[in-house]
One Martini backbone bead per residue (centre of mass of N, CA, C, O) as a GRO file, in nm:
protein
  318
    1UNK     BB    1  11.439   7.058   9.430
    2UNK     BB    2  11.417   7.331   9.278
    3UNK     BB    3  11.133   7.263   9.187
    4UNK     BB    4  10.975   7.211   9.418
    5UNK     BB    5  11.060   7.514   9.534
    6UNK     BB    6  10.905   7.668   9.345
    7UNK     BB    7  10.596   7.526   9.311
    8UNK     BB    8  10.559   7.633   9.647
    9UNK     BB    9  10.567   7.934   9.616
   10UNK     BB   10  10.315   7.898   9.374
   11UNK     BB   11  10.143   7.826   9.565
   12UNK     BB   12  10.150   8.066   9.760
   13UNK     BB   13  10.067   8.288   9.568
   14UNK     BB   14   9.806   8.171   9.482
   15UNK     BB   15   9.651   8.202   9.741
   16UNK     BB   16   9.721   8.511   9.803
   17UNK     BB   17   9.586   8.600   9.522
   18UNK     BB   18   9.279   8.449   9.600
   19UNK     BB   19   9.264   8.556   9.966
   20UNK     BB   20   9.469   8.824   9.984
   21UNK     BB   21   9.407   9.107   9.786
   22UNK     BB   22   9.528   9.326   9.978
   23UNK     BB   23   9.804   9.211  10.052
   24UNK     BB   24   9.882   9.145   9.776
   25UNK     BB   25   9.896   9.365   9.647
   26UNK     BB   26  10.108   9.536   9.829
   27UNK     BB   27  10.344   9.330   9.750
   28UNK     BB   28  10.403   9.419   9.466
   29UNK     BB   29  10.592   9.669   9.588
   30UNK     BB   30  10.814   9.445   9.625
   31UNK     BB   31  11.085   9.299   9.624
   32UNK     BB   32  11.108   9.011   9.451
   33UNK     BB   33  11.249   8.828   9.688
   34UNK     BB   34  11.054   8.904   9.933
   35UNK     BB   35  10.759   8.822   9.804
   36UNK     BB   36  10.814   8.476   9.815
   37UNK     BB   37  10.801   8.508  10.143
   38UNK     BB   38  10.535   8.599  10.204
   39UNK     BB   39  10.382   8.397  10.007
   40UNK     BB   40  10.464   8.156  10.211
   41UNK     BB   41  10.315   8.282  10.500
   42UNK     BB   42  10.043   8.324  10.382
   43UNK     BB   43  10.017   8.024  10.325
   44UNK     BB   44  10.080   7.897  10.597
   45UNK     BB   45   9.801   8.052  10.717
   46UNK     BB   46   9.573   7.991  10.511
   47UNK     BB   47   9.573   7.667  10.514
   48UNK     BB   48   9.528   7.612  10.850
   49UNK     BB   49   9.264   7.776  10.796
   50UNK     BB   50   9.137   7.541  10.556
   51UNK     BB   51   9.130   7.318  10.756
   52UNK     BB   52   8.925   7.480  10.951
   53UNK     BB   53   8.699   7.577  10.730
   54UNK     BB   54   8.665   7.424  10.473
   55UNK     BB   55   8.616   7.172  10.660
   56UNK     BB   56   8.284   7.166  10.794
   57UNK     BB   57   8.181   6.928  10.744
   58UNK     BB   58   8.366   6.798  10.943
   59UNK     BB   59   8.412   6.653  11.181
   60UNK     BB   60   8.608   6.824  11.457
   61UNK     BB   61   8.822   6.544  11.462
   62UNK     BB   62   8.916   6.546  11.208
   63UNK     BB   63   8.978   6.838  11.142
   64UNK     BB   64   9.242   6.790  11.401
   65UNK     BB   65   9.357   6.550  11.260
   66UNK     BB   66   9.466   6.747  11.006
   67UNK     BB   67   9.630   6.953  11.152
   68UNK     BB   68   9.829   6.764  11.311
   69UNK     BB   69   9.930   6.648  11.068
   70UNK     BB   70  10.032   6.926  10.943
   71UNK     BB   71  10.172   6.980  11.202
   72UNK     BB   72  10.399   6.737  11.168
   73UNK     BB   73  10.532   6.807  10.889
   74UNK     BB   74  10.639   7.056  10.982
   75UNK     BB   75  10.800   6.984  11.237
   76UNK     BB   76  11.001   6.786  11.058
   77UNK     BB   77  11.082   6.984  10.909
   78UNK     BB   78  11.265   7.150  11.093
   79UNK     BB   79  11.433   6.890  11.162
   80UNK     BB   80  11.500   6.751  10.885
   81UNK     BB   81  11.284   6.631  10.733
   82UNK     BB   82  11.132   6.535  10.503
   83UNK     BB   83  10.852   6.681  10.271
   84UNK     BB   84  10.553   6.591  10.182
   85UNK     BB   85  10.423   6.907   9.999
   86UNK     BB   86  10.279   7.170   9.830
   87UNK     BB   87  10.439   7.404  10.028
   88UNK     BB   88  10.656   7.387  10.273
   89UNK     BB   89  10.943   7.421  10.148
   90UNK     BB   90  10.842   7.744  10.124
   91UNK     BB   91  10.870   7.790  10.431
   92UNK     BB   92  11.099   7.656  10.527
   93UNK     BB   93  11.307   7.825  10.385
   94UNK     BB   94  11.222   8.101  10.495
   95UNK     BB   95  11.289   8.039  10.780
   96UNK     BB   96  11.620   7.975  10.723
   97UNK     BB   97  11.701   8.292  10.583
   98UNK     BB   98  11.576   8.430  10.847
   99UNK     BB   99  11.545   8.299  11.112
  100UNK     BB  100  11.275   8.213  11.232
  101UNK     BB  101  11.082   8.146  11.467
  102UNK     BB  102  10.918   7.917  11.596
  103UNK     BB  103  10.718   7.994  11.834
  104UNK     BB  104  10.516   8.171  11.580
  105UNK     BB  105  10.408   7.880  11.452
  106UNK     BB  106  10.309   7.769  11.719
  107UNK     BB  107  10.105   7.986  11.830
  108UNK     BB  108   9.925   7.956  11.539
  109UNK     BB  109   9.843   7.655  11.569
  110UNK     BB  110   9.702   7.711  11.863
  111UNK     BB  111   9.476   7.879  11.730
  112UNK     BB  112   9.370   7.703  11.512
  113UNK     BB  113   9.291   7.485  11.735
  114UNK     BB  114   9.062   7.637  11.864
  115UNK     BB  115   8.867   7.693  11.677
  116UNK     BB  116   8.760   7.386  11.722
  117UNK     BB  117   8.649   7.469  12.032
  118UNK     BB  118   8.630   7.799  12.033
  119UNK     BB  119   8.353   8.013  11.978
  120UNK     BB  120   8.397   8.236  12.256
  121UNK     BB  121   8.442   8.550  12.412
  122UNK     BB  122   8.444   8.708  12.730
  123UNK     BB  123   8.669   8.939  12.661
  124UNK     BB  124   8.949   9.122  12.517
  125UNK     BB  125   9.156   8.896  12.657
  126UNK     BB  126   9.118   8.656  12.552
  127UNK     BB  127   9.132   8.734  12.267
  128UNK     BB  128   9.424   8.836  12.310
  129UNK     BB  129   9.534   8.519  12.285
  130UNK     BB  130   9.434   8.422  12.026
  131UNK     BB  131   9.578   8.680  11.888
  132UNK     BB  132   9.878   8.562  11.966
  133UNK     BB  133   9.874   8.394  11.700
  134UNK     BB  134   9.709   8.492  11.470
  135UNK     BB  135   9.817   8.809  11.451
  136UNK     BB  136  10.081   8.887  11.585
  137UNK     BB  137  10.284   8.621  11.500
  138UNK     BB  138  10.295   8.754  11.217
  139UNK     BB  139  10.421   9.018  11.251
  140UNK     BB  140  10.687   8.907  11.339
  141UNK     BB  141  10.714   8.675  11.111
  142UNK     BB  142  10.753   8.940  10.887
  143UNK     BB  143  10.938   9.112  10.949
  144UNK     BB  144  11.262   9.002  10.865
  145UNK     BB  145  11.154   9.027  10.567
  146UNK     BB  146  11.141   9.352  10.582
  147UNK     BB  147  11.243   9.484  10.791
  148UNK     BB  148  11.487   9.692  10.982
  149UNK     BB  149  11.655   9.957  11.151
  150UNK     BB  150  11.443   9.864  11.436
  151UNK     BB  151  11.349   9.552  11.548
  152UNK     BB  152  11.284   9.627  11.871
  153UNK     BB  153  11.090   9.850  11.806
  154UNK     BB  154  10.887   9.714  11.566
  155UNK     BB  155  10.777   9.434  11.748
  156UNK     BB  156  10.514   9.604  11.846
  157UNK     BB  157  10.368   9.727  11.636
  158UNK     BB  158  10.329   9.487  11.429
  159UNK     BB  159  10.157   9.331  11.646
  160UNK     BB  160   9.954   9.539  11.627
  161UNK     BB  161   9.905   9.505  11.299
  162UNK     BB  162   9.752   9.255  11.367
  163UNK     BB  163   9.549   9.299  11.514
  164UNK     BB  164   9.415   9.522  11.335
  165UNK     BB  165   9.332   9.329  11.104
  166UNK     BB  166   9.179   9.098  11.294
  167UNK     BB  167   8.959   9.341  11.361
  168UNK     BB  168   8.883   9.386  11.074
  169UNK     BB  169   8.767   9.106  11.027
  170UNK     BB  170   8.562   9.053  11.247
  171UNK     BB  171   8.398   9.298  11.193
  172UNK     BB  172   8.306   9.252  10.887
  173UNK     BB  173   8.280   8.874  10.960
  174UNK     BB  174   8.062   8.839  11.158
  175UNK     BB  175   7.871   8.643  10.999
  176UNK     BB  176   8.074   8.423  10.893
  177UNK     BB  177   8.122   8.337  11.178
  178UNK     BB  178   7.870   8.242  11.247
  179UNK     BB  179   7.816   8.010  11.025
  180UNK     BB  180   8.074   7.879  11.230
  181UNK     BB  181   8.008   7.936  11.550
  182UNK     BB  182   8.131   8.218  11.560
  183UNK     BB  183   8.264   8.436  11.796
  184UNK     BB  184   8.477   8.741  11.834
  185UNK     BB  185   8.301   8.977  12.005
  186UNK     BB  186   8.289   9.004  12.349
  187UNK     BB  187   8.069   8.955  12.556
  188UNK     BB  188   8.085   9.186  12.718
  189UNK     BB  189   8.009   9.351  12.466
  190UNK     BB  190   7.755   9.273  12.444
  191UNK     BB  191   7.644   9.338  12.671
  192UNK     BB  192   7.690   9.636  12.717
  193UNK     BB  193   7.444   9.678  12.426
  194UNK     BB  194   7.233   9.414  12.446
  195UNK     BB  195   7.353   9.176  12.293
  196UNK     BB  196   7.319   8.877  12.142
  197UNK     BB  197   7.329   8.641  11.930
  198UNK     BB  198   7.071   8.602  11.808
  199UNK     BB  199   7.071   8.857  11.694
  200UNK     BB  200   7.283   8.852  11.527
  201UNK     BB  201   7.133   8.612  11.342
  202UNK     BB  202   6.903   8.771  11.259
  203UNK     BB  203   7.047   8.986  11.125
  204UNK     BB  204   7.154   8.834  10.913
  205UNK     BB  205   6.903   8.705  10.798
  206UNK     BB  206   6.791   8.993  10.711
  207UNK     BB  207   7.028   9.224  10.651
  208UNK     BB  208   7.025   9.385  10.968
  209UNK     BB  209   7.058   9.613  11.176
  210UNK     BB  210   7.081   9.726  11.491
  211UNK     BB  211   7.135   9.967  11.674
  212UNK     BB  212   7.296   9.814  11.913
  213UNK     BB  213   7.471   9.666  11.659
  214UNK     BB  214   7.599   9.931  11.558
  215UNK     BB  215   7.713  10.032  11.831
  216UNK     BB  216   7.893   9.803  11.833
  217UNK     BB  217   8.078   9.812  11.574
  218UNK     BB  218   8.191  10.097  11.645
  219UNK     BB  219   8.336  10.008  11.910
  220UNK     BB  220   8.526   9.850  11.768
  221UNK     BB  221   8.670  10.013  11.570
  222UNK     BB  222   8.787  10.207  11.768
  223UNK     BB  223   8.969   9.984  11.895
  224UNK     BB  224   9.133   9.926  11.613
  225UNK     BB  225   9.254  10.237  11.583
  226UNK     BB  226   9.433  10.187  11.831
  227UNK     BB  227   9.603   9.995  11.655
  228UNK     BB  228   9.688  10.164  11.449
  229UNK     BB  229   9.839  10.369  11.615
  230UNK     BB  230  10.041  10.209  11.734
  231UNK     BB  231  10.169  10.098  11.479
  232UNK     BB  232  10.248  10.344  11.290
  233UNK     BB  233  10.559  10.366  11.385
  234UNK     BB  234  10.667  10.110  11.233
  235UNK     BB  235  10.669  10.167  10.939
  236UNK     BB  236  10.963  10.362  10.909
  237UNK     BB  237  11.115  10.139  11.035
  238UNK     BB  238  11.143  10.035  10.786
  239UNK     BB  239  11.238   9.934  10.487
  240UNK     BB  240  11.246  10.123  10.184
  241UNK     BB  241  11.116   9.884  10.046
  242UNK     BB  242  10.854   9.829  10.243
  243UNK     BB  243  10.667  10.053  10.309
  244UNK     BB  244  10.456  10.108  10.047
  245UNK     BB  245  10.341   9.794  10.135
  246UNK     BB  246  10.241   9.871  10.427
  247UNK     BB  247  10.094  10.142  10.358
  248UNK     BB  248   9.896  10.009  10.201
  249UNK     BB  249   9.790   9.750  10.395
  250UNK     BB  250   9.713   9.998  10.621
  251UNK     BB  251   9.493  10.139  10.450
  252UNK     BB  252   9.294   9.949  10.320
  253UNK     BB  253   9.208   9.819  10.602
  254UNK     BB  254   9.111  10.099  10.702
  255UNK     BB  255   8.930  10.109  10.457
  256UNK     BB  256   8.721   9.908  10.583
  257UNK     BB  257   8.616  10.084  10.812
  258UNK     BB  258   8.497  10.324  10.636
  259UNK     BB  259   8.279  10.126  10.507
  260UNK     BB  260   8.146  10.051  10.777
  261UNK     BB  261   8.097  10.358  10.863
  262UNK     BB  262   7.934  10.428  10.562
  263UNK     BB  263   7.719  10.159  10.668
  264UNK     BB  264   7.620  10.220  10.942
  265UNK     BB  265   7.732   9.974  11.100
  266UNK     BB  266   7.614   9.743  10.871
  267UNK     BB  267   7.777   9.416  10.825
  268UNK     BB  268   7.449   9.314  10.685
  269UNK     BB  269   7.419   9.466  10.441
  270UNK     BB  270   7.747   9.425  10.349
  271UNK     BB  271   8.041   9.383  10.239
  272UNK     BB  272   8.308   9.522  10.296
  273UNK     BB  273   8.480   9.729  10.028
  274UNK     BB  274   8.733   9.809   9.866
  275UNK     BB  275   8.768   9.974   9.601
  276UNK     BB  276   8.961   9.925   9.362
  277UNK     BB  277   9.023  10.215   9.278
  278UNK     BB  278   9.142  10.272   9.580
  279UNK     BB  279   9.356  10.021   9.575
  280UNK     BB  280   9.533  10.166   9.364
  281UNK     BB  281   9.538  10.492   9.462
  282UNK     BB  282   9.730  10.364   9.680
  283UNK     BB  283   9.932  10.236   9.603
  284UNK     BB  284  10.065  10.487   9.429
  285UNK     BB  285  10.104  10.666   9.649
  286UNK     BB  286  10.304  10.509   9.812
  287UNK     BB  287  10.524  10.512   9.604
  288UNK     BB  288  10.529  10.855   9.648
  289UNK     BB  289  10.610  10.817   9.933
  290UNK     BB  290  10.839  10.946  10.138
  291UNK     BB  291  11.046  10.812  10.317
  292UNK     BB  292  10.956  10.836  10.675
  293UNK     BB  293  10.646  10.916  10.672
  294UNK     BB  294  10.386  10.970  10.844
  295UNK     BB  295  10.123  10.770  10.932
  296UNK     BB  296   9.805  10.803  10.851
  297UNK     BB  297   9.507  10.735  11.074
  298UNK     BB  298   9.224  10.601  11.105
  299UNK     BB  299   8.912  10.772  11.124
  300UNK     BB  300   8.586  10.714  11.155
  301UNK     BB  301   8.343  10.824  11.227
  302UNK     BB  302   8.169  10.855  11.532
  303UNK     BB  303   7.900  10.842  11.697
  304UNK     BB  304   7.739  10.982  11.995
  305UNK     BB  305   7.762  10.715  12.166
  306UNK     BB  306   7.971  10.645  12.171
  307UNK     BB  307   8.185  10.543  12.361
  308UNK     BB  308   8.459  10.563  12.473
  309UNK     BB  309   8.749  10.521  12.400
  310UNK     BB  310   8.959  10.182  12.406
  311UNK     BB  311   9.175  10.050  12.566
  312UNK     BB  312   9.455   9.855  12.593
  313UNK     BB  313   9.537   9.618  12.700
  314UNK     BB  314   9.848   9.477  12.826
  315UNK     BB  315   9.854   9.213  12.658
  316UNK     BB  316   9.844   9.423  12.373
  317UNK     BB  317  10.146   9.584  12.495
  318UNK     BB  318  10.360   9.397  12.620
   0.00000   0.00000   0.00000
């Protein structure tokens, strides 16, 4: 049994290491004990990733009845039934020691399976439906791991730096997620700049935007740091052994977005990636930085073009 879950917690490492190199960077701050619970978590939300995106080859109804299969093993593995499974355990285990909400895992399966069926979404409020299972959901369920000095206090910011994390993902790779069908982008924002489907798809082909795809894009990075904002008054609420982890994994994603628009906000010239060197040497300072100290909101300049800054929806703060 202990070998079983050993076994387990090493493949959501392996996972983690492979597939999410900034937040494993950023784990790697904590000590050792959270660590393995982190990496069971984001094995967790991964491996559910892979079975929507990574097997498209196969019919959409294939592939839903591969997620159904595997969240009904994680659902039995809940009610204390056997799970012949090379993860599960792991996830299992960290679910009972810090005793999560069993609610944040059904949230994140119905996101998941959504994606096999909703291509696009119309507004900015849909979208954070999909996204309160995607990605709020994630940070509820990863808070208990951190810890904090107040619980109730830090629910509502973790939950924003999940939008935040999962909106600088979608701003990142609109290309990689048309080659899947899907749009992340909200239709009323295609509106509001002319933008169409087609256009994104001709510019990914191309590998350049357009002036209106540049200024569509600029106006979500936007949106994004309004959730870096929200979030950050979180970061301090956390326990000192976390905080590190947690303003690396908040620089970095913020740091994003830096290259987003330091190439003039064209997703389709190159992948956005924050550059080794510097994701060392936030590393390093984030371990040099005195607990409680205040995080640093990103915000990289915007065009003089792009509208108001976008209020957050009452639905993304409630």
């Amino acid at each position: 049994m202990e070998a079983e879950l050993a076994a387990a917690y090493d493949r959501c490492r392996e996972l983690h290491r492979r597939h999410g190199r900034t937040y494993y960077l950023a784990t790697r701050l904590l000590p050792a004990w959270k660590r393995r619970h982190v990496h069971a978590l984001y094995g967790f939300t991964r491996y559910a990733d892979e079975i929507v995106d990574r097997t498209d080859a196969l019919p959409p109804a294939e592939r839903a009845a591969r997620l159904d299969d595997w969240a009904g093993r994680f659902l039995a593995g809940l009610h204390g039934e056997p799970v012949d499974d090379p993860l599960l355990p792991a996830v299992l285990h960290t679910i009972a020691v810090f005793d999560l909400d069993r609610d944040d895992f059904a949230s994140f399966l119905k996101s998941m399976a959504m994606d096999l069926s909703v291509t696009s979404y119309p507004s900015y409020a849909h979208l954070l439906d999909y996204m309160e299972g995607s990605a709020a959901a994630i940070g509820t369920m990863m808070l208990p791991v951190l810890e904090s000095s107040d619980p109730a206090a830090a629910r509502e910011p973790a939950r924003q730096l999940g939008f935040a994390f999962q909106l600088t993902n979608f701003i990142r790779d609109v290309g990689e997620d048309l080659a899947r069908g899907r749009t992340y982008l909200p239709d009323e924002d295609l509106d509001r700049f002319g933008v169409s489907r087609d256009d994104l798809a001709e510019a990914s082909r191309r590998g350049r935007a357009t002036p209106a795809i540049r200024a569509l894009i600029a106006y979500e990075v936007r949106r994004a740091q309004a959730h870096y904002a929200a979030a950050a008054p979180g970061i301090t609420l956390l326990a000192p052994a976390s905080q590190a982890c947690m303003r690396t994994a908040y620089a970095l994603y913020g740091g994003i977005l830096d290259e987003v628009a330091a190439q003039d906000y064209d997703v389709f010239a190159r992948r956005a990636v924050v550059p080794r060197r510097r994701r060392l040497a936030v590393a390093a300072r984030a371990l040099l930085t005195p607990t409680g100290t205040p995080v640093v909101v990103p915000g990289p300049p915007l065009p003089r073009a792009v509208p108001a800054e976008p209020t957050l929806p009452r639905t993304a703060a409630s």
